[in-house]
């Protein structure tokens, strides 16, 4: 059986990498679940695969919407691959939409003793799929951030007043 090796990167975080092997005959849903598991996301959210050109422009789209004819359960991974240098975009939701770039990096004969899909490589932790709104990224409570921001603004104002020259705004 033929297998594909895909390199997966978050569009906004190049340092986060996953490499997954998947059989050509497996459903896109199995590939979707393998990606979600590899990045520790919840696979039940709406997601889509886009077949893209060399400039990452979408040419066609397959979603996990069960009501559509072309959905994850009805399409095989081999149907996503139309070129030996295939590129895909994977879109998935959380508190915001996440975009991942997928590149086919190897086509090979599968090992009959292995179970697929198979995570081959994982670099860096993925960002959380769901983040609490109104929280500062470093984990500070919103009132701590507000206090720190006010202190910094006040300090900047004091530094401006202590200068010998004053700049008068127009």
Coordinates of N, CA and C in Angstrom, one line a residue:
X1 N 0.8 -1.2 0.0 CA 0.0 0.0 0.0 C 0.9 1.3 0.0
X2 N 0.4 2.3 -0.6 CA 1.1 3.6 -0.7 C 0.7 4.4 0.5
X3 N 1.7 5.1 1.0 CA 1.6 6.0 2.2 C 2.2 7.3 1.8
X4 N 1.7 8.4 2.5 CA 2.2 9.7 2.3 C 2.7 10.2 3.6
X5 N 3.8 11.0 3.5 CA 4.3 11.7 4.7 C 4.1 13.2 4.5
X6 N 3.4 13.8 5.4 CA 3.1 15.2 5.3 C 3.8 16.0 6.5
X7 N 4.3 17.2 6.1 CA 4.8 18.1 7.1 C 3.8 19.1 7.4
X8 N 3.5 19.4 8.6 CA 2.4 20.3 9.0 C 2.9 21.4 9.9
X9 N 2.6 22.6 9.5 CA 3.1 23.8 10.3 C 1.9 24.7 10.5
X10 N 1.9 25.4 11.7 CA 0.9 26.4 11.9 C 1.3 27.6 11.0
X11 N 0.3 28.3 10.3 CA 0.6 29.4 9.4 C 1.3 30.5 10.2
X12 N 1.0 30.7 11.4 CA 1.5 31.9 12.1 C 2.7 31.5 13.0
X13 N 3.0 30.2 13.1 CA 4.1 29.7 14.0 C 4.9 28.6 13.2
X14 N 5.9 29.1 12.5 CA 6.8 28.2 11.7 C 7.5 27.2 12.5
X15 N 7.8 27.5 13.8 CA 8.6 26.6 14.6 C 7.8 25.4 15.1
X16 N 6.5 25.4 15.0 CA 5.6 24.3 15.5 C 5.5 23.4 14.3
X17 N 6.0 22.2 14.4 CA 6.0 21.2 13.3 C 5.5 19.9 13.7
X18 N 4.7 19.3 12.8 CA 4.3 17.9 13.0 C 4.5 17.2 11.7
X19 N 5.0 15.9 11.7 CA 5.1 15.1 10.5 C 4.3 13.9 10.8
X20 N 3.4 13.6 9.8 CA 2.4 12.5 10.0 C 2.4 11.7 8.7
X21 N 2.5 10.3 8.9 CA 2.4 9.4 7.8 C 0.9 8.9 7.8
X22 N 0.3 8.8 6.6 CA -1.0 8.4 6.5 C -1.1 7.5 5.2
X23 N -2.0 6.5 5.2 CA -2.2 5.7 4.0 C -3.0 6.4 3.0
X24 N -2.7 6.2 1.7 CA -3.4 6.9 0.7 C -4.9 6.5 0.7
X25 N -5.2 5.2 1.1 CA -6.5 4.7 1.1 C -7.3 5.1 2.4
X26 N -6.8 5.8 3.3 CA -7.5 6.2 4.5 C -8.4 7.4 4.2
X27 N -9.4 7.6 5.0 CA -10.3 8.7 4.7 C -9.6 10.0 5.2
X28 N -10.1 11.1 4.7 CA -9.6 12.4 5.1 C -10.0 12.6 6.6
X29 N -11.1 12.0 7.0 CA -11.5 12.1 8.4 C -10.4 11.5 9.4
X30 N -9.8 10.4 9.0 CA -8.7 9.8 9.8 C -7.5 10.7 9.8
X31 N -7.2 11.4 8.7 CA -6.1 12.3 8.6 C -6.4 13.5 9.5
X32 N -7.6 14.0 9.4 CA -8.1 15.1 10.3 C -7.9 14.8 11.8
X33 N -8.4 13.6 12.2 CA -8.3 13.2 13.6 C -6.8 13.1 14.0
X34 N -5.9 12.6 13.1 CA -4.5 12.5 13.4 C -3.9 13.8 13.6
X35 N -4.3 14.8 12.8 CA -3.7 16.2 13.0 C -4.2 16.7 14.3
X36 N -5.5 16.6 14.6 CA -6.1 17.2 15.8 C -5.4 16.5 17.0
X37 N -5.2 15.2 17.0 CA -4.5 14.6 18.1 C -3.1 15.0 18.2
X38 N -2.4 15.2 17.1 CA -1.0 15.6 17.1 C -0.8 17.0 17.7
X39 N -1.8 17.9 17.5 CA -1.7 19.3 18.0 C -2.5 19.5 19.3
X40 N -3.1 18.4 19.7 CA -3.9 18.4 21.0 C -5.1 19.4 20.9
X41 N -5.8 19.3 19.8 CA -7.0 20.1 19.6 C -8.2 19.2 19.7
X42 N -9.4 19.7 19.8 CA -10.6 19.0 19.9 C -11.1 18.7 18.4
X43 N -11.2 17.5 18.0 CA -11.5 17.1 16.6 C -13.0 17.4 16.3
X44 N -13.8 17.7 17.2 CA -15.2 17.9 16.9 C -15.6 19.3 16.4
X45 N -14.6 20.2 16.3 CA -14.9 21.5 15.8 C -14.9 21.5 14.3
X46 N -15.5 22.5 13.7 CA -15.6 22.5 12.2 C -14.2 22.7 11.6
X47 N -13.9 21.9 10.6 CA -12.6 22.0 9.9 C -12.7 21.8 8.4
X48 N -11.6 22.1 7.7 CA -11.6 22.0 6.3 C -10.2 21.8 5.7
X49 N -10.1 21.0 4.7 CA -8.9 20.9 3.9 C -9.1 21.7 2.6
X50 N -8.1 22.5 2.3 CA -8.1 23.2 1.0 C -6.9 22.7 0.1
X51 N -7.2 22.3 -1.1 CA -6.1 22.0 -2.0 C -5.7 23.4 -2.6
X52 N -4.4 23.7 -2.5 CA -3.9 25.0 -2.8 C -2.8 24.9 -3.9
X53 N -2.6 26.0 -4.6 CA -1.6 26.1 -5.6 C -0.2 26.5 -4.9
X54 N 0.8 26.7 -5.7 CA 2.1 27.0 -5.2 C 2.2 28.3 -4.4
X55 N 1.2 29.2 -4.6 CA 1.1 30.5 -3.9 C 0.2 30.4 -2.7
X56 N -0.3 29.2 -2.4 CA -1.2 28.9 -1.3 C -2.6 29.5 -1.5
X57 N -3.0 29.7 -2.8 CA -4.3 30.1 -3.1 C -5.2 28.9 -3.2
X58 N -6.4 28.9 -2.6 CA -7.3 27.8 -2.6 C -7.8 27.5 -4.0
X59 N -7.8 26.1 -4.3 CA -8.4 25.7 -5.6 C -9.6 24.9 -5.3
X60 N -9.7 24.1 -4.2 CA -10.9 23.4 -3.8 C -10.9 23.1 -2.4
X61 N -12.1 22.9 -1.8 CA -12.2 22.7 -0.4 C -13.1 21.5 0.0
X62 N -12.7 20.8 1.1 CA -13.4 19.7 1.6 C -13.6 20.0 3.1
X63 N -14.9 19.9 3.6 CA -15.1 20.2 5.0 C -15.6 18.9 5.7
X64 N -15.7 19.1 7.0 CA -16.2 17.9 7.8 C -17.7 18.1 8.0
X65 N -18.4 18.9 7.2 CA -19.8 19.1 7.2 C -20.4 17.8 6.7
X66 N -21.1 17.1 7.5 CA -21.7 15.8 7.1 C -22.8 15.9 6.0
X67 N -23.4 17.1 5.9 CA -24.5 17.3 5.0 C -24.0 17.5 3.5
X68 N -22.7 17.8 3.4 CA -22.1 18.0 2.0 C -21.7 16.7 1.4
X69 N -21.8 16.6 0.1 CA -21.4 15.4 -0.6 C -19.9 15.1 -0.5
X70 N -19.1 16.1 -0.6 CA -17.7 16.0 -0.5 C -17.3 16.3 0.9
X71 N -17.4 15.4 1.8 CA -16.9 15.6 3.2 C -15.8 14.6 3.6
X72 N -15.4 14.8 4.8 CA -14.2 14.0 5.3 C -14.4 12.5 5.2
X73 N -15.6 12.0 5.4 CA -15.9 10.6 5.4 C -15.9 10.0 4.0
X74 N -16.2 10.9 3.0 CA -16.4 10.4 1.6 C -15.2 10.6 0.7
X75 N -14.1 11.1 1.2 CA -13.0 11.4 0.4 C -11.7 10.7 1.0
X76 N -11.0 10.1 0.2 CA -9.7 9.4 0.6 C -8.6 10.4 0.5
X77 N -7.5 10.2 1.3 CA -6.4 11.0 1.3 C -5.8 11.1 -0.1
X78 N -5.8 10.0 -0.8 CA -5.2 10.0 -2.2 C -5.9 11.1 -3.1
X79 N -7.2 11.4 -2.7 CA -7.9 12.4 -3.5 C -7.4 13.8 -3.3
X80 N -6.7 14.0 -2.2 CA -6.1 15.3 -1.9 C -4.8 15.6 -2.6
X81 N -4.2 14.5 -3.0 CA -2.9 14.6 -3.7 C -3.0 14.5 -5.2
X82 N -2.8 15.7 -5.8 CA -2.9 15.7 -7.3 C -1.5 16.0 -7.9
X83 N -0.5 16.2 -7.0 CA 0.9 16.5 -7.4 C 1.9 15.9 -6.5
X84 N 3.0 15.5 -6.9 CA 4.0 15.0 -6.0 C 4.6 16.0 -5.0
X85 N 4.3 17.3 -5.2 CA 4.7 18.3 -4.3 C 3.5 19.0 -3.8
X86 N 2.5 18.2 -3.5 CA 1.2 18.8 -3.1 C 1.3 19.6 -1.8
X87 N 0.5 20.7 -1.8 CA 0.4 21.6 -0.7 C -1.1 21.7 -0.3
X88 N -1.4 21.7 0.9 CA -2.8 21.8 1.4 C -2.8 22.8 2.5
X89 N -4.0 23.4 2.8 CA -4.2 24.2 3.9 C -5.3 23.5 4.7
X90 N -5.0 23.5 6.0 CA -6.0 22.8 6.9 C -6.5 23.9 7.9
X91 N -7.8 24.1 7.9 CA -8.4 25.2 8.7 C -9.3 24.5 9.8
X92 N -9.1 25.0 11.0 CA -9.9 24.4 12.1 C -10.2 25.5 13.1
X93 N -11.3 25.3 13.8 CA -11.7 26.4 14.7 C -11.4 26.1 16.2
X94 N -11.5 27.2 16.9 CA -11.3 27.2 18.4 C -12.0 28.5 18.7
X95 N -11.3 29.3 19.6 CA -11.8 30.6 19.8 C -11.6 31.5 18.6
X96 N -10.7 31.1 17.7 CA -10.5 31.7 16.4 C -10.2 30.6 15.4
X97 N -10.1 31.0 14.2 CA -9.8 30.0 13.2 C -8.3 29.8 13.1
X98 N -7.8 28.6 13.1 CA -6.4 28.2 13.0 C -6.2 27.7 11.6
X99 N -5.1 28.2 11.0 CA -4.7 27.7 9.6 C -3.3 27.0 9.7
X100 N -3.3 25.8 9.1 CA -2.1 25.0 9.1 C -1.7 24.8 7.7
X101 N -0.4 24.8 7.4 CA 0.1 24.5 6.0 C 0.6 23.1 6.0
X102 N 0.2 22.3 5.0 CA 0.6 20.9 4.9 C 1.3 20.7 3.6
X103 N 2.4 20.1 3.7 CA 3.2 19.8 2.5 C 3.5 18.3 2.4
X104 N 3.3 17.7 1.2 CA 3.6 16.3 1.0 C 5.1 16.3 0.8
X105 N 5.8 15.5 1.7 CA 7.3 15.5 1.6 C 7.8 14.1 1.2
X106 N 6.9 13.1 1.2 CA 7.4 11.7 0.8 C 6.2 10.9 0.4
X107 N 6.4 10.0 -0.6 CA 5.5 9.0 -1.0 C 6.3 7.7 -0.9
X108 N 5.7 6.7 -0.2 CA 6.5 5.5 0.1 C 5.6 4.3 0.2
X109 N 6.2 3.1 0.2 CA 5.4 1.9 0.4 C 5.2 1.7 1.9
X110 N 4.0 1.5 2.4 CA 3.8 1.4 3.8 C 4.3 0.1 4.4
X111 N 4.6 0.2 5.7 CA 5.1 -1.0 6.4 C 3.8 -1.7 7.0
X112 N 3.6 -2.9 6.5 CA 2.4 -3.7 6.9 C 2.4 -3.9 8.4
X113 N 3.5 -3.8 9.1 CA 3.5 -4.0 10.6 C 3.1 -2.7 11.4
X114 N 3.0 -1.6 10.7 CA 2.8 -0.3 11.4 C 1.3 0.0 11.3
X115 N 0.8 0.8 12.2 CA -0.5 1.3 12.3 C -0.5 2.7 11.8
X116 N -1.4 3.1 10.9 CA -1.5 4.4 10.3 C -2.9 5.0 10.6
X117 N -2.9 6.4 10.7 CA -1.9 7.4 10.6 C -0.9 7.3 11.8
X118 N 0.3 7.8 11.5 CA 1.4 7.7 12.5 C 2.1 9.0 12.6
X119 N 2.2 9.5 13.8 CA 2.9 10.8 14.1 C 4.4 10.4 14.1
X120 N 5.2 11.0 13.2 CA 6.6 10.7 13.0 C 7.5 11.7 13.7
X121 N 7.0 12.9 13.8 CA 7.8 14.0 14.4 C 6.9 15.1 15.0
X122 N 7.4 15.6 16.2 CA 6.6 16.7 16.8 C 7.6 17.6 17.4
X123 N 7.6 18.9 16.9 CA 8.4 19.9 17.5 C 7.6 21.1 18.0
X124 N 7.9 21.4 19.3 CA 7.2 22.5 20.0 C 5.7 22.2 20.3
X125 N 5.2 22.7 21.3 CA 3.8 22.6 21.7 C 3.0 23.5 20.9
X126 N 1.8 23.0 20.5 CA 0.9 23.9 19.7 C 0.2 24.9 20.7
X127 N -0.2 26.0 20.2 CA -0.9 26.9 21.0 C -2.3 26.3 21.4
X128 N -2.9 26.8 22.5 CA -4.2 26.3 22.9 C -5.2 26.6 21.9
X129 N -6.1 25.6 21.6 CA -7.2 25.8 20.7 C -8.2 26.8 21.2
X130 N -8.5 26.7 22.5 CA -9.5 27.6 23.1 C -8.7 28.4 24.2
X131 N -8.8 29.7 24.1 CA -8.1 30.5 25.1 C -9.2 31.4 25.7
X132 N -9.0 31.6 27.0 CA -10.0 32.5 27.7 C -9.9 33.9 27.2
X133 N -11.0 34.5 26.9 CA -11.0 35.8 26.3 C -10.6 36.8 27.4
X134 N -10.0 37.9 27.0 CA -9.6 39.0 27.9 C -8.5 38.7 28.9
X135 N -7.7 37.7 28.5 CA -6.5 37.4 29.4 C -5.3 37.8 28.6
X136 N -4.4 38.4 29.3 CA -3.1 38.8 28.8 C -2.3 37.5 28.5
X137 N -1.6 37.5 27.4 CA -0.9 36.3 26.9 C 0.1 35.7 27.9
X138 N 0.7 36.4 28.7 CA 1.7 35.9 29.7 C 1.0 35.3 30.9
X139 N -0.3 35.3 30.9 CA -1.0 34.6 32.0 C -1.3 35.5 33.2
X140 N -1.2 36.8 33.0 CA -1.5 37.8 34.0 C -3.0 37.9 34.1
X141 N -3.6 38.2 35.2 CA -5.0 38.5 35.3 C -5.2 39.9 34.7
X142 N -6.4 40.2 34.2 CA -6.6 41.4 33.5 C -6.3 42.6 34.4
X143 N -6.6 42.6 35.7 CA -6.4 43.7 36.6 C -4.9 43.9 36.8
X144 N -4.1 42.8 36.8 CA -2.7 42.9 37.0 C -2.1 43.6 35.7
X145 N -2.6 43.2 34.6 CA -2.1 43.9 33.3 C -2.4 45.4 33.3
X146 N -3.7 45.7 33.7 CA -4.1 47.1 33.8 C -3.2 47.9 34.7
X147 N -2.9 47.3 35.9 CA -2.1 48.0 36.9 C -0.7 48.2 36.3
X148 N -0.1 47.2 35.7 CA 1.2 47.3 35.1 C 1.2 48.4 34.0
X149 N 0.2 48.4 33.1 CA 0.1 49.3 32.0 C 0.0 50.8 32.6
X150 N -0.8 51.0 33.6 CA -0.9 52.3 34.2 C 0.4 52.8 34.8
X151 N 1.1 51.9 35.5 CA 2.4 52.2 36.0 C 3.4 52.6 34.9
X152 N 3.4 51.9 33.9 CA 4.3 52.2 32.8 C 4.0 53.5 32.1
X153 N 2.7 53.8 31.9 CA 2.3 55.1 31.4 C 2.7 56.2 32.3
X154 N 2.4 56.1 33.6 CA 2.8 57.1 34.5 C 4.3 57.4 34.5
X155 N 5.1 56.3 34.5 CA 6.5 56.4 34.5 C 7.0 57.2 33.2
X156 N 6.4 56.9 32.1 CA 6.7 57.5 30.8 C 6.4 59.0 30.9
X157 N 5.2 59.4 31.6 CA 4.9 60.8 31.7 C 5.9 61.5 32.6
X158 N 6.3 60.9 33.7 CA 7.2 61.5 34.6 C 8.6 61.7 34.0
X159 N 9.0 60.7 33.1 CA 10.3 60.9 32.4 C 10.2 62.1 31.5
X160 N 9.0 62.2 30.8 CA 8.9 63.4 29.9 C 8.9 64.7 30.6
X161 N 8.4 64.8 31.8 CA 8.4 66.0 32.6 C 9.7 66.3 33.2
X162 N 10.6 65.3 33.3 CA 11.9 65.6 33.9 C 12.9 66.0 32.9
X163 N 12.5 66.0 31.6 CA 13.5 66.5 30.6 C 13.6 68.0 30.6
X164 N 14.7 68.6 30.2 CA 14.9 70.0 30.1 C 14.0 70.6 29.0
X165 N 13.8 69.9 28.0 CA 13.0 70.5 26.8 C 11.6 69.9 26.9
X166 N 10.7 70.7 26.5 CA 9.3 70.2 26.3 C 8.9 70.3 24.9
X167 N 8.3 69.2 24.4 CA 7.8 69.3 23.0 C 6.3 69.6 23.1
X168 N 6.0 70.7 22.5 CA 4.6 71.1 22.5 C 3.9 70.5 21.2
X169 N 2.9 69.7 21.4 CA 2.2 69.1 20.3 C 1.5 70.2 19.4
X170 N 1.4 70.0 18.1 CA 0.8 71.1 17.3 C -0.7 71.2 17.5

